[in-house]
Tab-separated table of C-alpha atoms in Angstrom:
chain	number	residue	atom	x	y	z
A	32	UNK	CA	85.131	121.725	178.041
A	33	UNK	CA	86.457	120.650	181.778
A	34	UNK	CA	84.691	121.919	184.143
A	35	UNK	CA	84.712	121.601	188.041
A	36	UNK	CA	82.266	122.057	191.627
A	37	UNK	CA	83.174	121.431	194.974
A	38	UNK	CA	79.983	121.263	196.935
A	39	UNK	CA	80.040	120.820	200.944
A	40	UNK	CA	79.481	122.196	204.020
A	41	UNK	CA	80.560	125.584	204.416
A	42	UNK	CA	80.358	126.191	208.333
A	43	UNK	CA	82.874	123.138	210.283
A	44	UNK	CA	83.393	122.856	213.969
A	45	UNK	CA	86.350	123.174	215.334
A	46	UNK	CA	87.994	119.259	215.861
A	47	UNK	CA	84.821	118.409	213.307
A	48	UNK	CA	86.195	115.922	209.802
A	49	UNK	CA	85.548	118.610	206.261
A	50	UNK	CA	84.459	116.485	203.501
A	51	UNK	CA	84.402	117.845	200.151
A	52	UNK	CA	83.654	116.731	197.338
A	53	UNK	CA	84.003	118.154	192.980
A	54	UNK	CA	82.243	116.822	190.754
A	55	UNK	CA	83.304	117.284	186.883
A	56	UNK	CA	82.788	116.799	183.581
A	57	UNK	CA	85.180	117.212	180.415
A	58	UNK	CA	87.061	114.314	181.702
A	59	UNK	CA	87.267	110.738	183.020
A	60	UNK	CA	89.461	110.272	186.117
A	61	UNK	CA	90.078	106.574	184.999
A	62	UNK	CA	91.871	107.796	182.263
A	63	UNK	CA	95.389	107.963	182.015
A	64	UNK	CA	96.966	110.828	182.953
A	65	UNK	CA	94.272	112.267	183.812
A	66	UNK	CA	94.713	114.255	187.807
A	67	UNK	CA	92.510	116.374	190.366
A	68	UNK	CA	93.929	118.597	193.201
A	69	UNK	CA	92.872	120.908	196.250
A	70	UNK	CA	94.394	123.895	196.590
A	71	UNK	CA	92.814	126.048	200.043
A	72	UNK	CA	92.908	129.696	200.397
A	73	UNK	CA	92.434	131.492	203.968
A	74	UNK	CA	90.949	135.135	202.834
A	75	UNK	CA	93.540	137.592	201.158
A	76	UNK	CA	95.637	135.024	201.723
A	77	UNK	CA	97.947	132.789	199.989
A	78	UNK	CA	97.089	129.525	197.442
A	79	UNK	CA	98.143	126.564	199.288
A	80	UNK	CA	98.226	122.577	197.299
A	81	UNK	CA	96.824	120.735	200.028
A	82	UNK	CA	96.268	116.770	197.818
A	83	UNK	CA	96.229	115.715	194.325
A	84	UNK	CA	95.228	112.438	192.978
A	85	UNK	CA	95.907	110.397	189.362
A	86	UNK	CA	94.251	108.638	187.262
A	87	UNK	CA	95.580	105.471	188.934
A	88	UNK	CA	95.435	105.937	192.639
A	89	UNK	CA	98.078	107.659	193.282
A	90	UNK	CA	98.223	109.946	195.932
A	91	UNK	CA	100.104	112.302	197.096
A	92	UNK	CA	99.437	115.133	199.966
A	93	UNK	CA	101.534	118.398	201.338
A	94	UNK	CA	103.629	117.278	203.641
A	95	UNK	CA	102.232	119.819	206.315
A	96	UNK	CA	98.685	118.139	206.205
A	97	UNK	CA	99.184	115.052	205.037
A	98	UNK	CA	98.031	113.798	208.280
A	99	UNK	CA	94.955	114.573	208.949
A	100	UNK	CA	93.936	114.242	204.373
A	101	UNK	CA	92.856	111.689	202.546
A	102	UNK	CA	91.911	112.435	198.744
A	103	UNK	CA	89.676	109.485	197.227
A	104	UNK	CA	88.013	109.616	193.958
A	105	UNK	CA	84.398	107.691	192.752
A	106	UNK	CA	85.570	107.535	188.773
A	107	UNK	CA	81.977	105.953	188.145
A	108	UNK	CA	80.514	109.533	189.055
A	109	UNK	CA	83.625	112.122	187.729
A	110	UNK	CA	83.787	113.098	191.497
A	111	UNK	CA	86.974	113.555	194.366
A	112	UNK	CA	86.740	113.263	197.229
A	113	UNK	CA	88.761	115.844	199.679
A	114	UNK	CA	88.454	114.568	203.902
A	115	UNK	CA	90.115	116.493	206.591
A	116	UNK	CA	89.727	115.706	210.448
A	117	UNK	CA	90.446	117.572	213.150
A	118	UNK	CA	90.245	120.639	211.509
A	119	UNK	CA	90.308	124.095	213.206
A	120	UNK	CA	89.809	128.200	212.565
A	121	UNK	CA	93.338	128.153	210.630
A	122	UNK	CA	91.710	126.262	207.855
A	123	UNK	CA	89.111	128.601	206.997
A	124	UNK	CA	89.510	128.612	203.234
A	125	UNK	CA	87.922	128.849	200.496
A	126	UNK	CA	89.030	125.462	198.923
A	127	UNK	CA	90.056	124.967	195.595
A	128	UNK	CA	89.275	121.389	193.188
A	129	UNK	CA	91.262	121.805	190.059
A	130	UNK	CA	92.178	119.745	187.036
A	131	UNK	CA	96.188	118.853	186.784
A	132	UNK	CA	97.027	119.027	182.822
A	133	UNK	CA	97.043	116.062	181.640
A	134	UNK	CA	99.763	113.996	181.324
A	135	UNK	CA	102.311	116.394	182.400
A	136	UNK	CA	101.795	117.038	185.100
A	137	UNK	CA	102.848	120.475	186.205
A	138	UNK	CA	99.922	123.441	185.350
A	139	UNK	CA	96.953	123.042	186.547
A	140	UNK	CA	94.497	123.819	184.129
A	141	UNK	CA	91.186	123.792	185.188
A	142	UNK	CA	89.862	125.453	188.483
A	143	UNK	CA	86.860	125.505	190.107
A	144	UNK	CA	84.588	128.540	191.526
A	145	UNK	CA	85.909	127.080	195.051
A	146	UNK	CA	84.249	127.098	197.741
A	147	UNK	CA	84.247	129.099	201.271
A	148	UNK	CA	84.080	126.901	203.976
A	149	UNK	CA	84.730	128.561	207.934
A	150	UNK	CA	85.642	126.394	211.374
A	151	UNK	CA	83.999	128.748	214.285
A	152	UNK	CA	82.380	127.290	217.418
B	102	UNK	CA	110.961	121.554	200.476
B	103	UNK	CA	111.165	124.752	198.602
B	104	UNK	CA	109.214	128.662	198.289
B	105	UNK	CA	108.566	130.022	196.505
B	106	UNK	CA	108.953	133.778	196.885
B	107	UNK	CA	107.146	137.092	195.560
B	108	UNK	CA	106.707	140.984	196.262
B	109	UNK	CA	103.756	141.511	197.909
B	110	UNK	CA	103.052	143.923	196.013
B	111	UNK	CA	103.855	145.659	193.103
B	112	UNK	CA	102.328	149.787	191.596
B	113	UNK	CA	102.708	150.937	188.219
B	114	UNK	CA	100.497	153.568	186.010
B	115	UNK	CA	98.830	152.137	183.215
B	116	UNK	CA	100.462	151.699	179.443
B	117	UNK	CA	103.544	150.932	181.671
B	118	UNK	CA	105.435	147.290	182.184
B	119	UNK	CA	105.754	146.114	185.471
B	120	UNK	CA	107.473	142.521	186.866
B	121	UNK	CA	107.028	140.230	189.370
B	122	UNK	CA	109.692	138.297	190.372
B	123	UNK	CA	109.805	134.545	191.949
B	124	UNK	CA	112.369	133.740	193.407
B	125	UNK	CA	112.954	130.050	194.622
B	126	UNK	CA	115.049	129.162	197.740
B	127	UNK	CA	116.364	126.021	197.549
B	128	UNK	CA	117.343	123.798	194.170
B	129	UNK	CA	117.379	125.235	190.922
B	130	UNK	CA	114.145	127.413	188.763
B	131	UNK	CA	115.143	125.704	185.965
B	132	UNK	CA	114.723	121.717	187.301
B	133	UNK	CA	111.465	122.610	187.150
B	134	UNK	CA	108.717	124.694	184.946
B	135	UNK	CA	107.518	127.839	186.623
B	136	UNK	CA	103.751	128.697	185.718
B	137	UNK	CA	101.900	132.364	186.380
B	138	UNK	CA	98.555	132.726	187.307
B	139	UNK	CA	96.018	135.765	187.955
B	140	UNK	CA	93.225	135.759	190.515
B	141	UNK	CA	90.641	138.609	189.661
B	142	UNK	CA	88.855	139.150	192.614
B	143	UNK	CA	86.641	137.008	193.850
B	144	UNK	CA	87.872	134.669	191.395
B	145	UNK	CA	89.309	131.264	190.369
B	146	UNK	CA	93.043	131.527	189.659
B	147	UNK	CA	93.706	131.257	185.887
B	148	UNK	CA	96.636	130.250	184.372
B	149	UNK	CA	98.304	132.945	182.396
B	150	UNK	CA	102.131	131.554	181.653
B	151	UNK	CA	103.125	127.316	181.603
B	152	UNK	CA	106.487	125.891	181.369
B	153	UNK	CA	108.251	129.271	182.624
B	154	UNK	CA	107.960	131.332	178.926
B	155	UNK	CA	104.397	129.688	177.207
B	156	UNK	CA	101.151	131.825	177.109
B	157	UNK	CA	97.581	129.954	176.787
B	158	UNK	CA	95.998	130.686	173.680
B	159	UNK	CA	93.730	134.043	174.512
B	160	UNK	CA	96.587	135.355	177.212
B	161	UNK	CA	97.961	138.588	175.760
B	162	UNK	CA	100.995	139.159	174.413
B	163	UNK	CA	101.227	141.478	176.961
B	164	UNK	CA	102.599	138.621	179.528
B	165	UNK	CA	105.524	136.816	179.170
B	166	UNK	CA	107.714	134.044	181.206
B	167	UNK	CA	111.419	134.111	181.883
B	168	UNK	CA	114.288	131.903	184.515
B	169	UNK	CA	117.157	133.615	185.775
B	170	UNK	CA	119.724	131.297	186.198
B	171	UNK	CA	121.739	133.450	188.213
B	172	UNK	CA	119.273	135.208	190.171
B	173	UNK	CA	117.332	132.036	190.310
B	174	UNK	CA	113.766	132.578	190.156
B	175	UNK	CA	111.545	133.426	187.345
B	176	UNK	CA	109.363	136.309	186.132
B	177	UNK	CA	106.087	137.600	184.894
B	178	UNK	CA	106.639	140.878	182.750
B	179	UNK	CA	103.011	142.771	181.907
B	180	UNK	CA	103.898	145.626	179.266
B	181	UNK	CA	100.362	147.984	178.153
B	182	UNK	CA	99.261	147.333	181.493
B	183	UNK	CA	95.847	148.087	181.556
B	184	UNK	CA	93.019	148.617	184.079
B	185	UNK	CA	91.908	144.626	183.274
B	186	UNK	CA	95.241	143.983	185.344
B	187	UNK	CA	94.296	144.728	188.377
B	188	UNK	CA	94.163	141.399	191.052
B	189	UNK	CA	96.860	139.216	192.104
B	190	UNK	CA	99.199	137.163	190.141
B	191	UNK	CA	100.831	133.698	191.659
B	192	UNK	CA	103.971	131.821	190.478
B	193	UNK	CA	104.029	127.794	190.590
B	194	UNK	CA	106.232	124.772	190.391
B	195	UNK	CA	106.400	121.144	191.594
B	196	UNK	CA	108.991	118.992	192.996
B	197	UNK	CA	110.502	114.922	191.123
B	198	UNK	CA	107.739	113.624	194.380
B	199	UNK	CA	104.843	115.542	192.723
B	200	UNK	CA	104.816	117.792	195.174
B	201	UNK	CA	103.193	121.377	193.449
B	202	UNK	CA	104.089	124.861	195.118
B	203	UNK	CA	102.530	128.330	195.149
B	204	UNK	CA	104.571	131.412	195.494
B	205	UNK	CA	102.819	134.026	198.654
B	206	UNK	CA	101.450	136.342	195.539
B	207	UNK	CA	101.475	139.367	194.525
B	208	UNK	CA	99.388	142.389	193.986
B	209	UNK	CA	98.983	144.389	191.338
B	210	UNK	CA	98.110	148.075	191.683
B	211	UNK	CA	97.563	150.826	189.366
B	212	UNK	CA	100.062	153.899	190.549
């Protein structure tokens, strides 16, 4: 049974750096074919894919935010971390981490509950 | 990259059938599989259809997916509408560079 859970600050000031952690169980991010991604959803708006990291440390980012995002993994802790620099109020959103279907990499088959991050001074 | 365009909302009465479209703006819809997610208020998305028309175990067969190359779009059809189907629905695909794209979402409401 795969489960994921996001954690991080609920309130961040503009220009600061946001760090979110995804803690998961039921799989190992070091196993071939595994990957975890981050998706966000501003209040009342659509889902937006942000970043993803593969078991072999290959990393992918949405082009519009690539310069501000860093995704890393800690295999020993079963965690994936997303860092977003220079946040702005428009980055206010619920941030989800999700497991990408093993090997096929087409769909996000397991999602965390999400964590709401508000960017405000 | 490409965009997936969905209608903002669809409304239909319980018991009826509704179809939600997802149009790809560039490149062929058939190039990469389309997935559909349901998101109920206050909940995380859950996958309803994958690889254009496949249902995960546990998803009722009232939900079906298809693609139409002539309109370059994918569709999610929900038949025998139930109150519990009131939710937001998102299509999703990906490209050859391992970038994932979500549609703008469609709110399904009951008449």
